[in-house]
């Protein structure tokens, strides 16, 4: 999946979000080694210093850790990963509900549409 970055927000934050998303979605598993800063920067088409900043922030959060001569790895802390997944889900749900409200849908209508969508009914 291409790295879609916009100019409205700091690039390093978007890089962090993308790497978090890749971890949560299973692109990287707990304990996996991340590609090098240079390789990730090349893949994302960003300056290696920007990628370094994003990875340093992920280290600070505990999601990623460094081994001096071996590189960076994904945490094996399953509770942290579970909490991050839940937090991201809540953010998506909150944004969806806010968008539905802005479209003028009431809570009951939104629930009805979700139920229909889950059943594959788009009418």
Short mmCIF file of C-alpha atoms in Angstrom, two decimals:
data_model
loop_
_atom_site.label_atom_id
_atom_site.label_comp_id
_atom_site.label_asym_id
_atom_site.label_seq_id
_atom_site.Cartn_x
_atom_site.Cartn_y
_atom_site.Cartn_z
CA UNK A 1 0.00 0.00 0.00
CA UNK A 2 1.50 3.38 -0.98
CA UNK A 3 2.35 5.89 1.73
CA UNK A 4 -0.12 8.71 1.19
CA UNK A 5 1.17 11.79 2.98
CA UNK A 6 -0.36 15.23 2.97
CA UNK A 7 1.07 18.65 3.67
CA UNK A 8 -1.56 19.61 6.24
CA UNK A 9 0.12 17.79 9.14
CA UNK A 10 3.71 17.07 10.13
CA UNK A 11 5.13 14.27 8.01
CA UNK A 12 6.74 12.46 10.96
CA UNK A 13 3.33 12.16 12.67
CA UNK A 14 1.85 10.66 9.52
CA UNK A 15 4.77 8.23 9.32
CA UNK A 16 4.19 7.22 12.92
CA UNK A 17 0.49 6.65 12.27
CA UNK A 18 1.25 4.54 9.20
CA UNK A 19 3.74 2.35 11.06
CA UNK A 20 1.27 1.99 13.97
CA UNK A 21 -1.42 0.99 11.48
CA UNK A 22 0.92 -1.57 9.91
CA UNK A 23 1.63 -3.04 13.34
CA UNK A 24 -2.02 -3.17 14.38
CA UNK A 25 -3.13 -4.67 11.07
CA UNK A 26 -0.51 -7.41 11.20
CA UNK A 27 1.92 -6.24 8.52
CA UNK A 28 4.48 -6.40 11.33
CA UNK A 29 4.05 -8.92 14.13
CA UNK A 30 5.15 -8.57 17.76
CA UNK A 31 8.90 -9.05 17.91
CA UNK A 32 9.43 -8.50 14.17
CA UNK A 33 12.41 -6.49 13.04
CA UNK A 34 11.52 -3.28 11.23
CA UNK A 35 13.25 -2.44 7.96
CA UNK A 36 16.13 0.02 8.29
CA UNK A 37 15.50 3.76 8.54
CA UNK A 38 16.92 4.16 5.04
CA UNK A 39 14.70 1.43 3.58
CA UNK A 40 11.55 2.80 5.26
CA UNK A 41 12.42 6.34 4.15
CA UNK A 42 12.92 5.14 0.59
CA UNK A 43 9.62 3.25 0.64
CA UNK A 44 7.77 6.29 1.99
CA UNK A 45 9.68 8.75 -0.24
CA UNK A 46 10.78 10.89 2.70
CA UNK A 47 14.05 12.15 4.10
CA UNK A 48 15.76 9.55 6.34
CA UNK A 49 15.99 12.16 9.12
CA UNK A 50 12.20 12.49 9.10
CA UNK A 51 11.79 8.71 9.30
CA UNK A 52 14.35 8.62 12.11
CA UNK A 53 12.29 11.15 14.07
CA UNK A 54 9.11 9.09 13.59
CA UNK A 55 10.85 5.89 14.74
CA UNK A 56 12.41 7.67 17.73
CA UNK A 57 8.95 8.82 18.80
CA UNK A 58 7.61 5.27 18.42
CA UNK A 59 10.49 4.09 20.61
CA UNK A 60 9.64 6.72 23.20
CA UNK A 61 6.06 5.38 23.27
CA UNK A 62 7.34 1.82 23.79
CA UNK A 63 5.80 0.45 20.61
CA UNK A 64 9.23 -0.07 19.08
CA UNK A 65 12.53 -0.85 20.79
CA UNK A 66 16.14 -0.79 19.63
CA UNK A 67 18.85 -3.34 19.97
CA UNK A 68 22.13 -1.55 19.56
CA UNK A 69 23.63 -3.56 16.71
CA UNK A 70 20.54 -5.36 15.42
CA UNK A 71 18.06 -2.61 14.58
CA UNK A 72 14.53 -1.80 15.72
CA UNK A 73 11.87 -4.31 16.69
CA UNK A 74 8.14 -4.28 17.41
CA UNK A 75 7.21 -4.65 21.06
CA UNK A 76 6.12 -8.05 22.28
CA UNK A 77 3.81 -6.41 24.85
CA UNK A 78 0.48 -7.84 23.73
CA UNK A 79 -1.48 -5.70 26.21
CA UNK A 80 0.03 -2.52 24.74
CA UNK A 81 -0.83 -3.66 21.22
CA UNK A 82 -4.38 -4.59 22.25
CA UNK A 83 -4.87 -1.18 23.90
CA UNK A 84 -3.49 0.62 20.85
CA UNK A 85 -5.82 -1.31 18.56
CA UNK A 86 -8.78 -0.44 20.75
CA UNK A 87 -7.76 3.23 20.91
CA UNK A 88 -7.48 3.43 17.12
CA UNK A 89 -10.85 1.71 16.74
CA UNK A 90 -12.47 4.26 19.07
CA UNK A 91 -10.94 7.10 17.07
CA UNK A 92 -12.37 5.67 13.83
CA UNK A 93 -15.77 5.10 15.40
CA UNK A 94 -15.87 8.59 16.88
CA UNK A 95 -14.93 10.12 13.52
CA UNK A 96 -17.58 8.02 11.73
CA UNK A 97 -20.30 9.05 14.20
CA UNK A 98 -19.27 12.67 13.90
CA UNK A 99 -19.45 12.44 10.09
CA UNK A 100 -22.89 10.81 10.25
CA UNK A 101 -24.11 13.54 12.57
CA UNK A 102 -22.79 16.21 10.18
CA UNK A 103 -24.76 14.50 7.41
CA UNK A 104 -27.87 14.92 9.54
CA UNK A 105 -28.37 11.30 10.62
CA UNK A 106 -29.85 10.60 14.03
CA UNK A 107 -28.36 7.86 16.20
CA UNK A 108 -31.15 5.39 15.38
CA UNK A 109 -30.74 5.96 11.63
CA UNK A 110 -27.01 5.43 11.90
CA UNK A 111 -27.49 2.15 13.77
CA UNK A 112 -30.02 1.00 11.16
CA UNK A 113 -27.60 1.79 8.33
CA UNK A 114 -24.78 -0.06 10.09
CA UNK A 115 -26.97 -3.12 10.56
CA UNK A 116 -27.95 -3.05 6.89
CA UNK A 117 -24.32 -2.67 5.84
CA UNK A 118 -23.32 -5.65 7.97
CA UNK A 119 -25.96 -7.73 6.19
CA UNK A 120 -24.74 -6.52 2.78
CA UNK A 121 -27.95 -4.59 2.10
CA UNK A 122 -27.11 -1.25 0.49
CA UNK A 123 -30.70 -0.05 0.07
#
